[in-house]
Tab-separated table of C-alpha atoms in Angstrom:
chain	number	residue	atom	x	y	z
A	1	UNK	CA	-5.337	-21.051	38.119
A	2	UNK	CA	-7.025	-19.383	35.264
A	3	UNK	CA	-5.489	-15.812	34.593
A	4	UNK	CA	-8.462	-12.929	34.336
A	5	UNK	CA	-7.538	-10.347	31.410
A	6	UNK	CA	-8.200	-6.658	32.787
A	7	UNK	CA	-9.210	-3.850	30.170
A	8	UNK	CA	-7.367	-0.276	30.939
A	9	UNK	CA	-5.185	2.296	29.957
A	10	UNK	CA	-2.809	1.002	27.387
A	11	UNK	CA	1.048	0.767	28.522
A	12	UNK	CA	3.449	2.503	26.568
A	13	UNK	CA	7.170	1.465	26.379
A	14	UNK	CA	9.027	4.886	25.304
A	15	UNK	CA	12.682	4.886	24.587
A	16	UNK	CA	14.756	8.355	24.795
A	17	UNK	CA	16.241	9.156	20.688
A	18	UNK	CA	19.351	11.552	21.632
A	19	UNK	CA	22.338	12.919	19.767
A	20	UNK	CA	25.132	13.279	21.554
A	21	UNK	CA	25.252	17.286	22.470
A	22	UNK	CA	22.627	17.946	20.731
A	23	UNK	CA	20.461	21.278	22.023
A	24	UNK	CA	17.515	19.425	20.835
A	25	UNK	CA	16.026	16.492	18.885
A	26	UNK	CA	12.424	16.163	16.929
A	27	UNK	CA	11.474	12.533	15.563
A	28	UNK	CA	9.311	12.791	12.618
A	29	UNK	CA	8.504	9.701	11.714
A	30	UNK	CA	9.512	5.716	12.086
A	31	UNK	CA	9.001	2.621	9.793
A	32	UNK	CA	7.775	-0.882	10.960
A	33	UNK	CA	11.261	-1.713	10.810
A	34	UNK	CA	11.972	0.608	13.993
A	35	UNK	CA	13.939	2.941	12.057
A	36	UNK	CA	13.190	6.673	12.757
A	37	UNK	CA	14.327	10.010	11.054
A	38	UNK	CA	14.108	13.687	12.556
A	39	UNK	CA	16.347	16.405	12.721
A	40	UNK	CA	18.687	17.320	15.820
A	41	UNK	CA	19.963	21.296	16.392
A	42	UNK	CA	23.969	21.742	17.400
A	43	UNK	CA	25.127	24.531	19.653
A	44	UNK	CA	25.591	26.790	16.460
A	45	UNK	CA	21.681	26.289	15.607
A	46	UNK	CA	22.022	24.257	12.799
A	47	UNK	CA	19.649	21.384	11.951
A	48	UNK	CA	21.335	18.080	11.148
A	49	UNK	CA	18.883	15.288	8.994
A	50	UNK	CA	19.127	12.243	11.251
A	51	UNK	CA	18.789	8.593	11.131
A	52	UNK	CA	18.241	6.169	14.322
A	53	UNK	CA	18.231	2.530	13.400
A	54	UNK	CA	16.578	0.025	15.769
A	55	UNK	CA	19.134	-0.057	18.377
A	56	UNK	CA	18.344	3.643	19.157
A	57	UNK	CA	21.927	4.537	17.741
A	58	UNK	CA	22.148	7.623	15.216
A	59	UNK	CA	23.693	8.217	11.926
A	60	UNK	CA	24.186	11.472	10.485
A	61	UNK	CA	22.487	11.589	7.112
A	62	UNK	CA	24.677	14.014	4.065
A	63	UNK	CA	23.972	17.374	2.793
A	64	UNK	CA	25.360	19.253	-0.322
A	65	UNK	CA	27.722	21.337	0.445
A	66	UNK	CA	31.360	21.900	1.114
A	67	UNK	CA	31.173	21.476	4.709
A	68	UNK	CA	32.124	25.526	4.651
A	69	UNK	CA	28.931	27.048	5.228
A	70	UNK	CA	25.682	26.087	7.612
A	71	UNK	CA	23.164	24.053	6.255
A	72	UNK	CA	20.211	22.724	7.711
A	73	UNK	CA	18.684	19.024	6.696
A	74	UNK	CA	15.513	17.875	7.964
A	75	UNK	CA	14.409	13.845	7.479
A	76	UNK	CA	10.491	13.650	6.853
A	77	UNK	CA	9.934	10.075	6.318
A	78	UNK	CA	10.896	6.688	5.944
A	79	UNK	CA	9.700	3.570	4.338
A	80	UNK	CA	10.157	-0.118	5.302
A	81	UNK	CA	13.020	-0.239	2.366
A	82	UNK	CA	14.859	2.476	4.368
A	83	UNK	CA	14.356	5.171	1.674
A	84	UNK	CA	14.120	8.327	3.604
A	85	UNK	CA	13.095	11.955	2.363
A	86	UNK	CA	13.628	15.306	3.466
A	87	UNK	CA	14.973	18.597	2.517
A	88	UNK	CA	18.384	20.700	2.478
A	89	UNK	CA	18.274	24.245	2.648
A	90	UNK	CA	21.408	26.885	3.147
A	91	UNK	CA	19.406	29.783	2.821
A	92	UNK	CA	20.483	31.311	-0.223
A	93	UNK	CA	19.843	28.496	-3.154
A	94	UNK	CA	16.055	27.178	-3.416
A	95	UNK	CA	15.397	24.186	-0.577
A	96	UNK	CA	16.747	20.888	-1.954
A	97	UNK	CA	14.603	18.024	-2.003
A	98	UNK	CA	16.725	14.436	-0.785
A	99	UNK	CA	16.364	10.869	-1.029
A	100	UNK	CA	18.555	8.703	0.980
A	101	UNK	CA	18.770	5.299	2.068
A	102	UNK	CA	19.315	3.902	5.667
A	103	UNK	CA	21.920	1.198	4.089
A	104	UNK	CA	24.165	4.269	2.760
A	105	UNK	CA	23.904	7.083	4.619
A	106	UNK	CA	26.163	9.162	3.425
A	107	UNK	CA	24.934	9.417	-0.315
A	108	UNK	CA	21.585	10.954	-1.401
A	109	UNK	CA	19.605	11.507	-4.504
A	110	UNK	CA	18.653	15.202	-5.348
A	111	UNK	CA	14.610	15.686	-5.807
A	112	UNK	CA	14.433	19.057	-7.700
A	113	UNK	CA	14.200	19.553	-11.566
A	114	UNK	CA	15.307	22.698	-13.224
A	115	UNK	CA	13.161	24.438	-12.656
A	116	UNK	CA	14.965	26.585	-10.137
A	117	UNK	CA	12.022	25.753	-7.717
A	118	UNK	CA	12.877	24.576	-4.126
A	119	UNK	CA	10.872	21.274	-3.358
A	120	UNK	CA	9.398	19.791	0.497
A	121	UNK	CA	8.855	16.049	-0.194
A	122	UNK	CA	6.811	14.900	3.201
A	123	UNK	CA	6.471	11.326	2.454
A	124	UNK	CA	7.038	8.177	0.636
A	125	UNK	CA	5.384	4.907	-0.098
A	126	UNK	CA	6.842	1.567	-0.101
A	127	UNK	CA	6.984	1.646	-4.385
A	128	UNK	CA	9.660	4.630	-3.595
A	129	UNK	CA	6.987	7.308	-5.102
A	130	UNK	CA	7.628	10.998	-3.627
A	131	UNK	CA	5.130	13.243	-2.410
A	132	UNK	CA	5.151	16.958	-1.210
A	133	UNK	CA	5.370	20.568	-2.171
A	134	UNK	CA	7.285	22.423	-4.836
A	135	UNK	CA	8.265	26.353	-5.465
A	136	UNK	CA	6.074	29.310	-4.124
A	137	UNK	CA	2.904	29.470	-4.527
A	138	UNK	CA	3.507	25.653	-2.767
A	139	UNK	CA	1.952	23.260	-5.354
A	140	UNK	CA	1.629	19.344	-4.811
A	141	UNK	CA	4.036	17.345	-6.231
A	142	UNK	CA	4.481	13.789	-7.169
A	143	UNK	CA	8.038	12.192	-7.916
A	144	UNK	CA	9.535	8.975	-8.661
A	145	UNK	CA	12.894	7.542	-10.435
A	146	UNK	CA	10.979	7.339	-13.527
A	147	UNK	CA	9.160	10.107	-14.065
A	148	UNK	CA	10.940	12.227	-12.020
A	149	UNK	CA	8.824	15.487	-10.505
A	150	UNK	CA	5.694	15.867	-11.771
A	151	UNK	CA	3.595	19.141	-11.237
A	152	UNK	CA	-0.129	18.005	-9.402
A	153	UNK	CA	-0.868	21.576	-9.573
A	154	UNK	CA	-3.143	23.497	-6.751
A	155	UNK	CA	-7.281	22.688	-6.098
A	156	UNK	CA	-8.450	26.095	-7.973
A	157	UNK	CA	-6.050	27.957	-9.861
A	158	UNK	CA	-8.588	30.941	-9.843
A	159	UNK	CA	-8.022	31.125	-6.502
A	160	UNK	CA	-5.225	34.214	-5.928
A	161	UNK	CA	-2.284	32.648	-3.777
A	162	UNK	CA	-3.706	29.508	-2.946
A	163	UNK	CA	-0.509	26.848	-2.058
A	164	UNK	CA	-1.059	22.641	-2.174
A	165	UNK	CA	0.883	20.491	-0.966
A	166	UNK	CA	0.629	16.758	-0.494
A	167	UNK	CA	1.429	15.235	3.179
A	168	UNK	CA	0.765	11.062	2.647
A	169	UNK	CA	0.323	8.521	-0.090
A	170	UNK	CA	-0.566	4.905	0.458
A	171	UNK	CA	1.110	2.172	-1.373
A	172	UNK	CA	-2.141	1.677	-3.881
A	173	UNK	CA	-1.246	5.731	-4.739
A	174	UNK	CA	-4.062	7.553	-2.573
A	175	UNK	CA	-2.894	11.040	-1.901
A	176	UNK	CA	-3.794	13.160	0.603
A	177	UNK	CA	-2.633	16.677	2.127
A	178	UNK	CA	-4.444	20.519	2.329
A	179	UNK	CA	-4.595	23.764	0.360
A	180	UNK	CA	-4.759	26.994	1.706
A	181	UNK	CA	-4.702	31.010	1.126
A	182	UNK	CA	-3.677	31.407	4.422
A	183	UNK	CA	-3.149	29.928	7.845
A	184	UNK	CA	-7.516	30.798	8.306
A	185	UNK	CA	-8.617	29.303	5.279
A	186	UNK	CA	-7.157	25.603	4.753
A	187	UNK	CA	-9.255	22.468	3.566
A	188	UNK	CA	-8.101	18.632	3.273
A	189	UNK	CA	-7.350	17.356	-0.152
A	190	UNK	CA	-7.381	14.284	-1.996
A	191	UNK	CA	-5.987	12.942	-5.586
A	192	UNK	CA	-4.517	9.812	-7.144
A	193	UNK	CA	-1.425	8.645	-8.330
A	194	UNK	CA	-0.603	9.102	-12.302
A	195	UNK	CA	-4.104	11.634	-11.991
A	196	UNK	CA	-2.488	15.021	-11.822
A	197	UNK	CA	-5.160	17.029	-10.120
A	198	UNK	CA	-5.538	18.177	-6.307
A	199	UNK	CA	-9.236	17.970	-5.261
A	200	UNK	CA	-11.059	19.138	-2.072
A	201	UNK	CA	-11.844	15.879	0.239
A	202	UNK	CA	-15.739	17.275	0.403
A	203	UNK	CA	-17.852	17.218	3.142
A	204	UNK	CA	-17.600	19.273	6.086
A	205	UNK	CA	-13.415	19.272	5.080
A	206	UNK	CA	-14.364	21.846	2.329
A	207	UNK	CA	-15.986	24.021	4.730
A	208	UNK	CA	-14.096	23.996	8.079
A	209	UNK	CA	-10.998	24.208	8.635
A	210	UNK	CA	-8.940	21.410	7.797
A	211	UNK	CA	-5.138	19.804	7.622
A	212	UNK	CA	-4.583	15.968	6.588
A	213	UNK	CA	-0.734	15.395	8.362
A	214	UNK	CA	-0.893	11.675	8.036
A	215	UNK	CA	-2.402	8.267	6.545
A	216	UNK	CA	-2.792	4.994	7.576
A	217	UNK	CA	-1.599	2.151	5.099
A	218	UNK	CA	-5.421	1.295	5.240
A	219	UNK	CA	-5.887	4.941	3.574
A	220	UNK	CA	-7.434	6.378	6.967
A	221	UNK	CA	-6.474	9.773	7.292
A	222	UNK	CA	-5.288	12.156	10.052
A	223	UNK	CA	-4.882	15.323	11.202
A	224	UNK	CA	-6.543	18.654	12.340
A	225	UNK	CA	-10.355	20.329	12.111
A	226	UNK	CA	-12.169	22.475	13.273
A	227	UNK	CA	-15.938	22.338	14.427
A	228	UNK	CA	-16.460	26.095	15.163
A	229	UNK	CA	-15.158	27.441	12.276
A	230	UNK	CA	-11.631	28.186	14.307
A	231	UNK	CA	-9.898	26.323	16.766
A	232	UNK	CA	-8.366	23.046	15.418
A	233	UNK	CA	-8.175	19.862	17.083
A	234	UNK	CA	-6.704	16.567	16.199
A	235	UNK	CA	-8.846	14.687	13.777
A	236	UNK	CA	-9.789	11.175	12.349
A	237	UNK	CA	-11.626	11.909	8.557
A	238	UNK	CA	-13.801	9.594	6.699
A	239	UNK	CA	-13.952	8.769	2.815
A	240	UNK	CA	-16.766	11.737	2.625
A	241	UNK	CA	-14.692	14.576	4.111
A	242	UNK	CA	-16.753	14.072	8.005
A	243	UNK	CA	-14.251	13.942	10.703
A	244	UNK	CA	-14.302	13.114	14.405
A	245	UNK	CA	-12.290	14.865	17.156
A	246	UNK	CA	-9.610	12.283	18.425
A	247	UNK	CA	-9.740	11.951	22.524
A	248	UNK	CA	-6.408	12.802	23.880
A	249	UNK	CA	-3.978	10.438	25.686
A	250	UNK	CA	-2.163	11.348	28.545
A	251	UNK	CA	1.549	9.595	28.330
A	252	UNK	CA	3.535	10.210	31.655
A	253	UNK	CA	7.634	9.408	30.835
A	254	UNK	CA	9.265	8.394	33.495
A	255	UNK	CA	12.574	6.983	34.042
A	256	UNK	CA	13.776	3.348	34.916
A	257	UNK	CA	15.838	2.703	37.397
């Protein structure tokens, strides 16, 4: 007989990401490939930059170093060409920016210039371009092989201590991230590849509180508002800096047996 489709709750298929003794283990992010980075903490409290390919099994991504002293590595993000970004940082040289590649895990590509300032990439589009934060005051950066790192600077520079960084950039080079003083006053931004400028999104983003985390490949942007002037709640913006408050989804894990 004819089958009848019934509308519902979407089903969600969850698969456990583990390292093997590991206290504990944060995904960040995961390509259309199935191929997801994060970072894992050992017994000793160090974070390890981390790689899990489809299968669900891990490889260990390198750090500089000698292997003599603790250093933690964080993986950020990863594109469909299994270029992943992160950072390095042994707590006495500035944070190291990192590029590696799922194919070879154990080699990496060093982000900073010399400029002595540590650098936060947070993502990275399919064309390999870099995007993030760089020394203190943060301010947005843009890298790739060519160019190298290229300074987007801050939204106002006559503002005293404000930090930018960039969070996403689409493959046709929209940018988007925040600036802030402090954690009260932070607003969405916007800019353009090969246009080194940060500018507010506008709208309602340039007066509450915002945070862009995230970016479709479509360009739609993510991440938290606020509608009262303080309490911030996940987020879906629009081209004119409106946003909507994202209803929550309840995801129960169980266990197969």
């Amino acid at each position: 007989g004819a089958s009848t489709a019934h509308a519902g709750a979407p089903l969600y298929h969850l698969t456990l990401l583990g390292v093997p003794d590991a206290t504990s283990v944060s995904v960040i992010d995961i390509n259309d490939l199935g191929q997801a980075v994060g970072t894992y903490t050992d017994n000793d409290f160090v974070r390890h930059a981390v790689l899990w390919d489809a299968n669900g099994d891990w490889h260990e991504l390198a750090l500089p170093g000698d292997g003599t002293s603790e250093v933690d590595g964080i993986a950020r993000a990863i594109n469909d060409q299994g270029q992943i970004v992160g950072t390095s940082d042994d707590f006495v040289n500035p944070t190291q920016g990192l590029l590696w590649n799922a194919s070879a895990p154990e080699t990496y590509t060093v982000l900073n210039d010399d400029s002595g300032a540590g650098v936060s990439p947070n993502d990275i589009n399919e064309n390999g371009v870099v995007v993030g934060g760089f020394g203190f005051p943060s301010r947005a950066f843009v890298w790739t092989e060519a160019t190298g790192l290229v300074d987007y600077g801050i939204q106002d520079p006559d503002v005293p201590d404000q930090q930018a960084r960039w969070t996403a950039i689409t493959d046709d080079g929209k940018i988007m991230g925040f600036w802030n003083e402090h954690v009260s006053n932070i607003h969405a931004t916007i800019g353009t590849l090969g246009t080194p400028a940060v500018l507010g999104l506008g709208g309602d983003s340039d007066v509450q509180r915002t945070s862009i985390v995230g970016m479709s490949p479509s360009g739609v942007a993510v991440g938290l508002g606020s509608f009262d002037m303080s309490t911030l709640v996940p987020v879906v913006f629009a081209d004119d800096g409106s946003f909507t408050a994202i209803d929550a989804v309840d995801i129960t894990l169980t266990e197969n047996r």
